[in-house]
mmCIF file of C-alpha atoms in Angstrom:
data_model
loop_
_atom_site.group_PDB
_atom_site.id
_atom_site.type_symbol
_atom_site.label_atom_id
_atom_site.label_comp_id
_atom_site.label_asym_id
_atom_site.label_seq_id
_atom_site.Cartn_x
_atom_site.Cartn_y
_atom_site.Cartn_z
ATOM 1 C CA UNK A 1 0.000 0.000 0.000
ATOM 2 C CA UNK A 2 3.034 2.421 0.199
ATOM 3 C CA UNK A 3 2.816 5.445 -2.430
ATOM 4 C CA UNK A 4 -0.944 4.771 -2.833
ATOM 5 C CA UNK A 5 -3.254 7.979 -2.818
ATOM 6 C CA UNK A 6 -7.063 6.231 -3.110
ATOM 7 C CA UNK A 7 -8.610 2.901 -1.261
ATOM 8 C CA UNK A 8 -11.732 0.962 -1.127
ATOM 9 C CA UNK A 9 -11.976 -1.780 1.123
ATOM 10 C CA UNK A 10 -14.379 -4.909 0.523
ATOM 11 C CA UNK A 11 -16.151 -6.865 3.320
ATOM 12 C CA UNK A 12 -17.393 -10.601 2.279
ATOM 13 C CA UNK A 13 -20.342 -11.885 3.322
ATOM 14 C CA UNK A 14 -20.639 -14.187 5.953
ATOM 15 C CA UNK A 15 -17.594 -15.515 4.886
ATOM 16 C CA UNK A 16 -17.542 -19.207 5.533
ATOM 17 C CA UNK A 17 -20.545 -19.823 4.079
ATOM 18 C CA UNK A 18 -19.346 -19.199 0.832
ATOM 19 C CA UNK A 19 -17.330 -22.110 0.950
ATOM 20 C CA UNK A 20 -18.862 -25.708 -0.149
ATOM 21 C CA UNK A 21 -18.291 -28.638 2.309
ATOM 22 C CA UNK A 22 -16.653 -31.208 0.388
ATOM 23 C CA UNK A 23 -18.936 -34.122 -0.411
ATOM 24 C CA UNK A 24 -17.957 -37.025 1.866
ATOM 25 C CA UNK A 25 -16.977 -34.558 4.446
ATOM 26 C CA UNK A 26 -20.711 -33.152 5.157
ATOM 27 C CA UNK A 27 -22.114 -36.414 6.795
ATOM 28 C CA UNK A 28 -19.345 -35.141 9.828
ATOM 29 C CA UNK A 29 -21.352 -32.438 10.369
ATOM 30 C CA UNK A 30 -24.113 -34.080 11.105
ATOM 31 C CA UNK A 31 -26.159 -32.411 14.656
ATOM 32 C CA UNK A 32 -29.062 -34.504 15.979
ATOM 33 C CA UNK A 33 -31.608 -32.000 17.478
ATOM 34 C CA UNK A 34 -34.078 -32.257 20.180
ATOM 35 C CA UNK A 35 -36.864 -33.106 17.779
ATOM 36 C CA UNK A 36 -35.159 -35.841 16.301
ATOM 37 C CA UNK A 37 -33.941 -34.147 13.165
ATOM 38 C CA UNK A 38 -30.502 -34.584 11.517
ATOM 39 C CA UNK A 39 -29.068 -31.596 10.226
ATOM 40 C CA UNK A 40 -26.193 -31.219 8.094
ATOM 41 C CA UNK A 41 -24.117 -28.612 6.720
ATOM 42 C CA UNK A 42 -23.871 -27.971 3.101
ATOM 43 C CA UNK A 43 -21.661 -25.288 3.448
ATOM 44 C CA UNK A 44 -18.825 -24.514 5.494
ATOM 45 C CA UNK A 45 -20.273 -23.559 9.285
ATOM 46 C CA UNK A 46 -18.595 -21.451 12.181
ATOM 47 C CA UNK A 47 -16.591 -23.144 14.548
ATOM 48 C CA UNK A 48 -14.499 -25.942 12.737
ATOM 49 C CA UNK A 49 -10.709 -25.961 14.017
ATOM 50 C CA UNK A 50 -9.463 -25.257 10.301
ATOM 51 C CA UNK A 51 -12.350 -23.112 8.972
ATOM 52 C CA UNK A 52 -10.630 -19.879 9.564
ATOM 53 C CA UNK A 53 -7.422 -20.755 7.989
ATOM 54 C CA UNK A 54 -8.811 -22.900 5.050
ATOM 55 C CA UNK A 55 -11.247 -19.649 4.168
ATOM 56 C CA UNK A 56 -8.224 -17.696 4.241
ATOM 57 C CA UNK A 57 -5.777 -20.516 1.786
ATOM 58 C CA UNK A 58 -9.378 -20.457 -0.131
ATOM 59 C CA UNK A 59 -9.975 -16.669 -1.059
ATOM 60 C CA UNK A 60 -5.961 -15.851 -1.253
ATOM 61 C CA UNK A 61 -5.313 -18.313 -4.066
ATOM 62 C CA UNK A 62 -8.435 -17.249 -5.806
ATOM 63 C CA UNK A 63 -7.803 -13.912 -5.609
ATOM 64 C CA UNK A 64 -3.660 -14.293 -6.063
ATOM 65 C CA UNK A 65 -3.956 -12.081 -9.442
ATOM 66 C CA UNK A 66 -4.937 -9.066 -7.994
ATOM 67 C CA UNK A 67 -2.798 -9.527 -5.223
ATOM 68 C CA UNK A 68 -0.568 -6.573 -6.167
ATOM 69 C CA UNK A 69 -3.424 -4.571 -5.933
ATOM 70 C CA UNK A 70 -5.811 -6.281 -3.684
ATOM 71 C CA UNK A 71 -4.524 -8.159 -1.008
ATOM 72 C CA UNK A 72 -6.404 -9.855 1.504
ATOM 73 C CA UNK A 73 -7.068 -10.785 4.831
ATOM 74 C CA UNK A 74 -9.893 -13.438 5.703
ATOM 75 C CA UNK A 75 -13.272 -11.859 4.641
ATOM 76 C CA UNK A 76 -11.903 -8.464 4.452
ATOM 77 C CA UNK A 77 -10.169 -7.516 0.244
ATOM 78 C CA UNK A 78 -8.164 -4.258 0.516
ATOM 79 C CA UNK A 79 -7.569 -2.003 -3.231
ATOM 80 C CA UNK A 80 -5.249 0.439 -3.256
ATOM 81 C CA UNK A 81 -4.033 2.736 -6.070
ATOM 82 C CA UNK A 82 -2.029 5.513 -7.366
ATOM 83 C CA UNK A 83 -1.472 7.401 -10.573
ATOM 84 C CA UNK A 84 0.363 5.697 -12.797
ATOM 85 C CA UNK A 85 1.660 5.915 -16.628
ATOM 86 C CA UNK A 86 -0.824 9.117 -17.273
ATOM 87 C CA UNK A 87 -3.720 8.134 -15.497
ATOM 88 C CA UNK A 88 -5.199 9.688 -12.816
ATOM 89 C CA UNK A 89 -5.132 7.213 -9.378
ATOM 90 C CA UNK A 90 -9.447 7.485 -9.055
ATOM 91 C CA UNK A 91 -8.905 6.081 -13.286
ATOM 92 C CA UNK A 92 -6.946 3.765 -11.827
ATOM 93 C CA UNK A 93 -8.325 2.473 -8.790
ATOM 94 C CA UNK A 94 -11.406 2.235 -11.352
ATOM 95 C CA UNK A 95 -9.712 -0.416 -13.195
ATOM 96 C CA UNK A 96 -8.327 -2.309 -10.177
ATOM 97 C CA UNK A 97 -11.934 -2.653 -8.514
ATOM 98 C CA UNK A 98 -13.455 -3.982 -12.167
ATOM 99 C CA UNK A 99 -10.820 -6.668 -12.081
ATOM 100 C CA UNK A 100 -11.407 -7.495 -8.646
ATOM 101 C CA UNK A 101 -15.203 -7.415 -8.783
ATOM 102 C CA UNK A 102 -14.387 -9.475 -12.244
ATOM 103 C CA UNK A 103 -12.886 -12.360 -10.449
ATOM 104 C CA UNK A 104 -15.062 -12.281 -7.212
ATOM 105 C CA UNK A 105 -18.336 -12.439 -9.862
ATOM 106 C CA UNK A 106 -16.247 -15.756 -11.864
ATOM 107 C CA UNK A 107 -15.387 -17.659 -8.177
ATOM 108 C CA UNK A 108 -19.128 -16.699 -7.120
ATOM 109 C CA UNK A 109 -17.491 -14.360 -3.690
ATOM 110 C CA UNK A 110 -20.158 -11.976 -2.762
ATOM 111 C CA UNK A 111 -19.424 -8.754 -0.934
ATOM 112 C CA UNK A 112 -21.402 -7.034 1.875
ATOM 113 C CA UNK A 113 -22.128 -3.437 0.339
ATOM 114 C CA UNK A 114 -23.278 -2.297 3.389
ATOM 115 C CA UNK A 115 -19.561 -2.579 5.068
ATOM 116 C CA UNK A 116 -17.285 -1.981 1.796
ATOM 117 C CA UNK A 117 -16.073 1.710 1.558
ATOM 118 C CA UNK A 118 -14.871 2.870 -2.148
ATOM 119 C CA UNK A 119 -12.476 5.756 -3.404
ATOM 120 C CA UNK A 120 -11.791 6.870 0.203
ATOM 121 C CA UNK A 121 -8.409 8.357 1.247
ATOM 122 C CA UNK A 122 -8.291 6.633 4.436
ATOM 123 C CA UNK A 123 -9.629 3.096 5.624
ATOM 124 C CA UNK A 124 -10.019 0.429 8.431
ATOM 125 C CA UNK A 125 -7.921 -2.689 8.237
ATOM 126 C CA UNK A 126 -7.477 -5.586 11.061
ATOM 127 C CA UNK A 127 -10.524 -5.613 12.288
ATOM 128 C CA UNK A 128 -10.427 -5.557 16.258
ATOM 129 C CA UNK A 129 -6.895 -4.729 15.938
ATOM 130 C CA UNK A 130 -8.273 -1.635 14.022
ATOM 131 C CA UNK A 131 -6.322 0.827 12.798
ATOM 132 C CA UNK A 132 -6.617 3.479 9.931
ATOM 133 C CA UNK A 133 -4.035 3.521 6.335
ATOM 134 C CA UNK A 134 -4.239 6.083 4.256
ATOM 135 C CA UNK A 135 -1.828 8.212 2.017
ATOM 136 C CA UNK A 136 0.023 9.413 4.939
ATOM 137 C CA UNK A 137 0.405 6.694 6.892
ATOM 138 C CA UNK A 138 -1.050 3.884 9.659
ATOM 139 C CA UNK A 139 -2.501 5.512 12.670
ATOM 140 C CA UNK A 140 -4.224 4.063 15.153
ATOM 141 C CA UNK A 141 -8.205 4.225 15.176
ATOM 142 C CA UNK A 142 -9.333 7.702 17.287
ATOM 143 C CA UNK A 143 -12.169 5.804 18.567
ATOM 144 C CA UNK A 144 -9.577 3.124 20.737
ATOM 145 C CA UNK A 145 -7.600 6.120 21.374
ATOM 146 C CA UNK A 146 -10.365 7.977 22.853
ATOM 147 C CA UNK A 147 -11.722 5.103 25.005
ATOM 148 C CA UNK A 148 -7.581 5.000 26.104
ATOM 149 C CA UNK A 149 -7.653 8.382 27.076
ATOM 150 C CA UNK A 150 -10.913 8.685 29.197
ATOM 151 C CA UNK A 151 -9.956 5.581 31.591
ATOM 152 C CA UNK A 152 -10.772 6.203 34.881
ATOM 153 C CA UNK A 153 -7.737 5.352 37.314
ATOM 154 C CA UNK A 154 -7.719 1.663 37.820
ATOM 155 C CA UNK A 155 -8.880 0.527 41.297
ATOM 156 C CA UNK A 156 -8.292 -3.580 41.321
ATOM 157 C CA UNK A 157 -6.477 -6.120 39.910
ATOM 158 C CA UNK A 158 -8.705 -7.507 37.338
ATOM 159 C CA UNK A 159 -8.428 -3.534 35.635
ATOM 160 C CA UNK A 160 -5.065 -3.795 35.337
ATOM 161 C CA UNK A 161 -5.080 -6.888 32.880
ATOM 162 C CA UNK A 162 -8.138 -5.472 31.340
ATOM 163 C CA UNK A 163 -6.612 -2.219 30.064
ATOM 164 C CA UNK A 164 -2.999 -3.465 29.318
ATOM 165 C CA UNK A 165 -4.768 -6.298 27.208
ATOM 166 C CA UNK A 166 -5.851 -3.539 24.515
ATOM 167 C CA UNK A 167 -2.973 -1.477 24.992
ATOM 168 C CA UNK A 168 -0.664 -4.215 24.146
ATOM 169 C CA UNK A 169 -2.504 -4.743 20.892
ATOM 170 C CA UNK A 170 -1.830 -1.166 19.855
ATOM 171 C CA UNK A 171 1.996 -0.375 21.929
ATOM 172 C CA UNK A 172 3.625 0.018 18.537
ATOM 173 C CA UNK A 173 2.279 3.672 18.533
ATOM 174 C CA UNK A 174 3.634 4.511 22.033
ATOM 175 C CA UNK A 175 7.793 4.546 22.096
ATOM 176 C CA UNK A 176 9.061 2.625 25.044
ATOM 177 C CA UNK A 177 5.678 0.938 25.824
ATOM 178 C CA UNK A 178 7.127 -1.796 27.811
ATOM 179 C CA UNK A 179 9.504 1.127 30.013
ATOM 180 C CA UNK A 180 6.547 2.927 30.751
ATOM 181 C CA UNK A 181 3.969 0.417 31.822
ATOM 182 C CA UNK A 182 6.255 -1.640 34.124
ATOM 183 C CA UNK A 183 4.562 -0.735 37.408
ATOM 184 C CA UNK A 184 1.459 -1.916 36.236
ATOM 185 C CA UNK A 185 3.165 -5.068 34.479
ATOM 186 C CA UNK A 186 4.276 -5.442 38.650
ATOM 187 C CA UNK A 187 0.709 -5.667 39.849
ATOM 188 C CA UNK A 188 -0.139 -8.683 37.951
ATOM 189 C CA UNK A 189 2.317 -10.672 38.961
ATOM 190 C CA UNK A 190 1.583 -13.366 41.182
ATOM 191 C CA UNK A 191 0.745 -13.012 44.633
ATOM 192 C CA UNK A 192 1.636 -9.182 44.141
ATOM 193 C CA UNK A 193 -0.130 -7.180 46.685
ATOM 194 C CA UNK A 194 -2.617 -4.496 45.424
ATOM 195 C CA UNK A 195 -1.293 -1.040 45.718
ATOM 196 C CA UNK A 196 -1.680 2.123 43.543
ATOM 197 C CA UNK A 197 1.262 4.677 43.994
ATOM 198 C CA UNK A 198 2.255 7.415 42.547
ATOM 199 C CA UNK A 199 4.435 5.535 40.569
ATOM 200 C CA UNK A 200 1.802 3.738 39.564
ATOM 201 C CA UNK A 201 -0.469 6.654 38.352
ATOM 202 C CA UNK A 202 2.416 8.561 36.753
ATOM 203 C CA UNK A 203 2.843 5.258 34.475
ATOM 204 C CA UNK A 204 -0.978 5.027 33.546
ATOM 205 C CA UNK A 205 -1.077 8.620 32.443
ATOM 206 C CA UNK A 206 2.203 8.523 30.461
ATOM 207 C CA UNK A 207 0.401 5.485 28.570
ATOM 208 C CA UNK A 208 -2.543 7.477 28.158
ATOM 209 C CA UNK A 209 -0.850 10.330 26.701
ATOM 210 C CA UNK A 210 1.440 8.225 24.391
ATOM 211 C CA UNK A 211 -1.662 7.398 22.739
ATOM 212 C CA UNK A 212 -3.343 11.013 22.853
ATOM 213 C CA UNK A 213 -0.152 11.547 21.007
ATOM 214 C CA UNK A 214 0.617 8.452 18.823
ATOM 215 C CA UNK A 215 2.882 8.904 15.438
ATOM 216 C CA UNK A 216 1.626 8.196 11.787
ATOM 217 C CA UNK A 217 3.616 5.254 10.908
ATOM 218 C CA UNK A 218 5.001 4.644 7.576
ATOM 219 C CA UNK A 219 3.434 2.242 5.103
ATOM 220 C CA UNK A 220 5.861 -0.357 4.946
ATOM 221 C CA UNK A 221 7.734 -0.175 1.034
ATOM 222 C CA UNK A 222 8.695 -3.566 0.022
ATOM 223 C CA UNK A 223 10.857 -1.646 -3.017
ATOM 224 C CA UNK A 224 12.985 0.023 0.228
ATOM 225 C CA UNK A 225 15.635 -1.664 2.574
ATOM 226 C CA UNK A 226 14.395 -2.515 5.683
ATOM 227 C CA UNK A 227 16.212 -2.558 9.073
ATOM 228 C CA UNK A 228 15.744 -3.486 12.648
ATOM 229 C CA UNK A 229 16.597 -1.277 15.352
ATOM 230 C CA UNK A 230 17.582 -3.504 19.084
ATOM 231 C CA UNK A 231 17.349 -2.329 22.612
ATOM 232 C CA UNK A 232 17.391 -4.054 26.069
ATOM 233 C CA UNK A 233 17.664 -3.474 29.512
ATOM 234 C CA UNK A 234 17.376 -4.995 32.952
ATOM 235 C CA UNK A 235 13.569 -5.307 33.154
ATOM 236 C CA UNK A 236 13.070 -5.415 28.844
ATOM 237 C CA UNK A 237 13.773 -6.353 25.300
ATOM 238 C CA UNK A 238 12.548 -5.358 21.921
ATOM 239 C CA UNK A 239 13.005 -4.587 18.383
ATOM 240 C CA UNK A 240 11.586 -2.557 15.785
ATOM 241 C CA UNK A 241 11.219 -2.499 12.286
ATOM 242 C CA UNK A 242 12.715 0.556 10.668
ATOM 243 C CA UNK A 243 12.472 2.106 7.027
ATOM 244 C CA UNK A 244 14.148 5.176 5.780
ATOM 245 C CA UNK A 245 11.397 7.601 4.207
ATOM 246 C CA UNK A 246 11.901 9.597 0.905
ATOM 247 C CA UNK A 247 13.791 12.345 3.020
ATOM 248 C CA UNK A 248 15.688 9.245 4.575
ATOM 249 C CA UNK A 249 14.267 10.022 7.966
ATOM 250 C CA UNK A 250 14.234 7.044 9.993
ATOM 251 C CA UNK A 251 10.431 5.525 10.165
ATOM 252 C CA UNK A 252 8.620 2.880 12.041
ATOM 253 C CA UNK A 253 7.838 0.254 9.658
#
């Protein structure tokens, strides 16, 4: 998605379903019900150990041709474009969604129009990992930000694990995450006693405010060298993923 100006992003319909059971398989499926009935499934149901990943193997090789311009991720098919060779990038983001709504029509995939945004500058990816891409960057979404920002200060254990659970998902947005939220990491431990300090306050509004303030991170380039940047000390370890930008400033990747 680096250097693109224009997105849409495609939601498929209850996803699974759109995926035949194969024939001798379907009699496995079989659910007796309290009034005696057999059911079975025709079509691929919720639930199966290997339904996630087989839907994903399923609609990635199907859609592998687009793939330069319309990669996927389970039920959710993201198009980017730019301008290109004359053309304009909407002309060309035209041309990408006809050959992606092309194939979806031949392999019988059918979208969700209520949840697919077209020709935006800016859309959702991930999810409940949500976060926005757009020409600038990956940010994270406002709406997690905001929740972040108006938590009240934590008063038992179980709040702790609660709010450090979502954080975690998003800590590539705050630098030194794992520095910062160490005396909270200490209340969970085992058999820790229950105390808020200062210490303990300072760290939950530094998080808070890494978030208020959270960087636009560069669209990874897979055309650009890529390096990682190490760091450790006597409570942590980590690693990030750098890329130099056009102006060869140093970006997270």
């Amino acid at each position: 998605m680096a250097k693109s100006t224009i997105y849409s992003a495609l939601d498929l319909r209850d996803g699974f379903y759109q995926i035949l059971m194969r024939e001798s398989d379907i009699a496995l499926t079989a659910v007796s019900t309290p009034s005696g009935m057999l059911w079975e499934w025709l079509v691929m149901p919720q639930g199966l150990n290997n339904a996630p990943a087989t839907f994903n193997i399923c609609v990635t090789h199907l859609l592998r041709s687009v793939r330069d311009f319309a990669p996927s991720y389970f039920d959710d098919v993201f198009v980017h474009s730019r301008a290109v060779n004359g053309k304009t990038d909407v002309e060309v983001h035209k041309e990408h969604l006809r050959k992606l709504l092309g194939l979806m029509r031949k392999h019988k995939l059918y979208a969700n129009l209520k949840k697919c945004i077209f020709g935006a500058i800016e859309i959702p990816i991930l999810g409940i990992l949500r976060c926005l891409v757009g020409k600038n960057g990956v940010r994270p979404d406002p709406e997690k930000v905001r929740v972040i920002s108006e938590w009240p200060t934590l008063s038992n254990v179980k709040e702790p694990r609660q709010s450090l659970g979502l954080t975690t998902y998003l800590c590539k947005y705050v630098e030194n995450y794992a520095g910062k939220i160490r005396p909270l990491s200490q209340l969970l431990k085992k058999e820790a006693e229950w105390k808020w300090t200062a210490e303990c306050q300072q760290a939950f509004d530094a998080v808070k405010q890494g978030f208020t303030e959270a960087p636009i991170l560069v669209v990874a380039d897979q055309n650009r060298p890529f390096h990682v940047v190490c760091d450790a000390s006597d409570f942590a370890i980590g690693c990030v993923l750098m890329q130099h930008d056009q102006e060869g400033r140093d970006r997270v990747a």
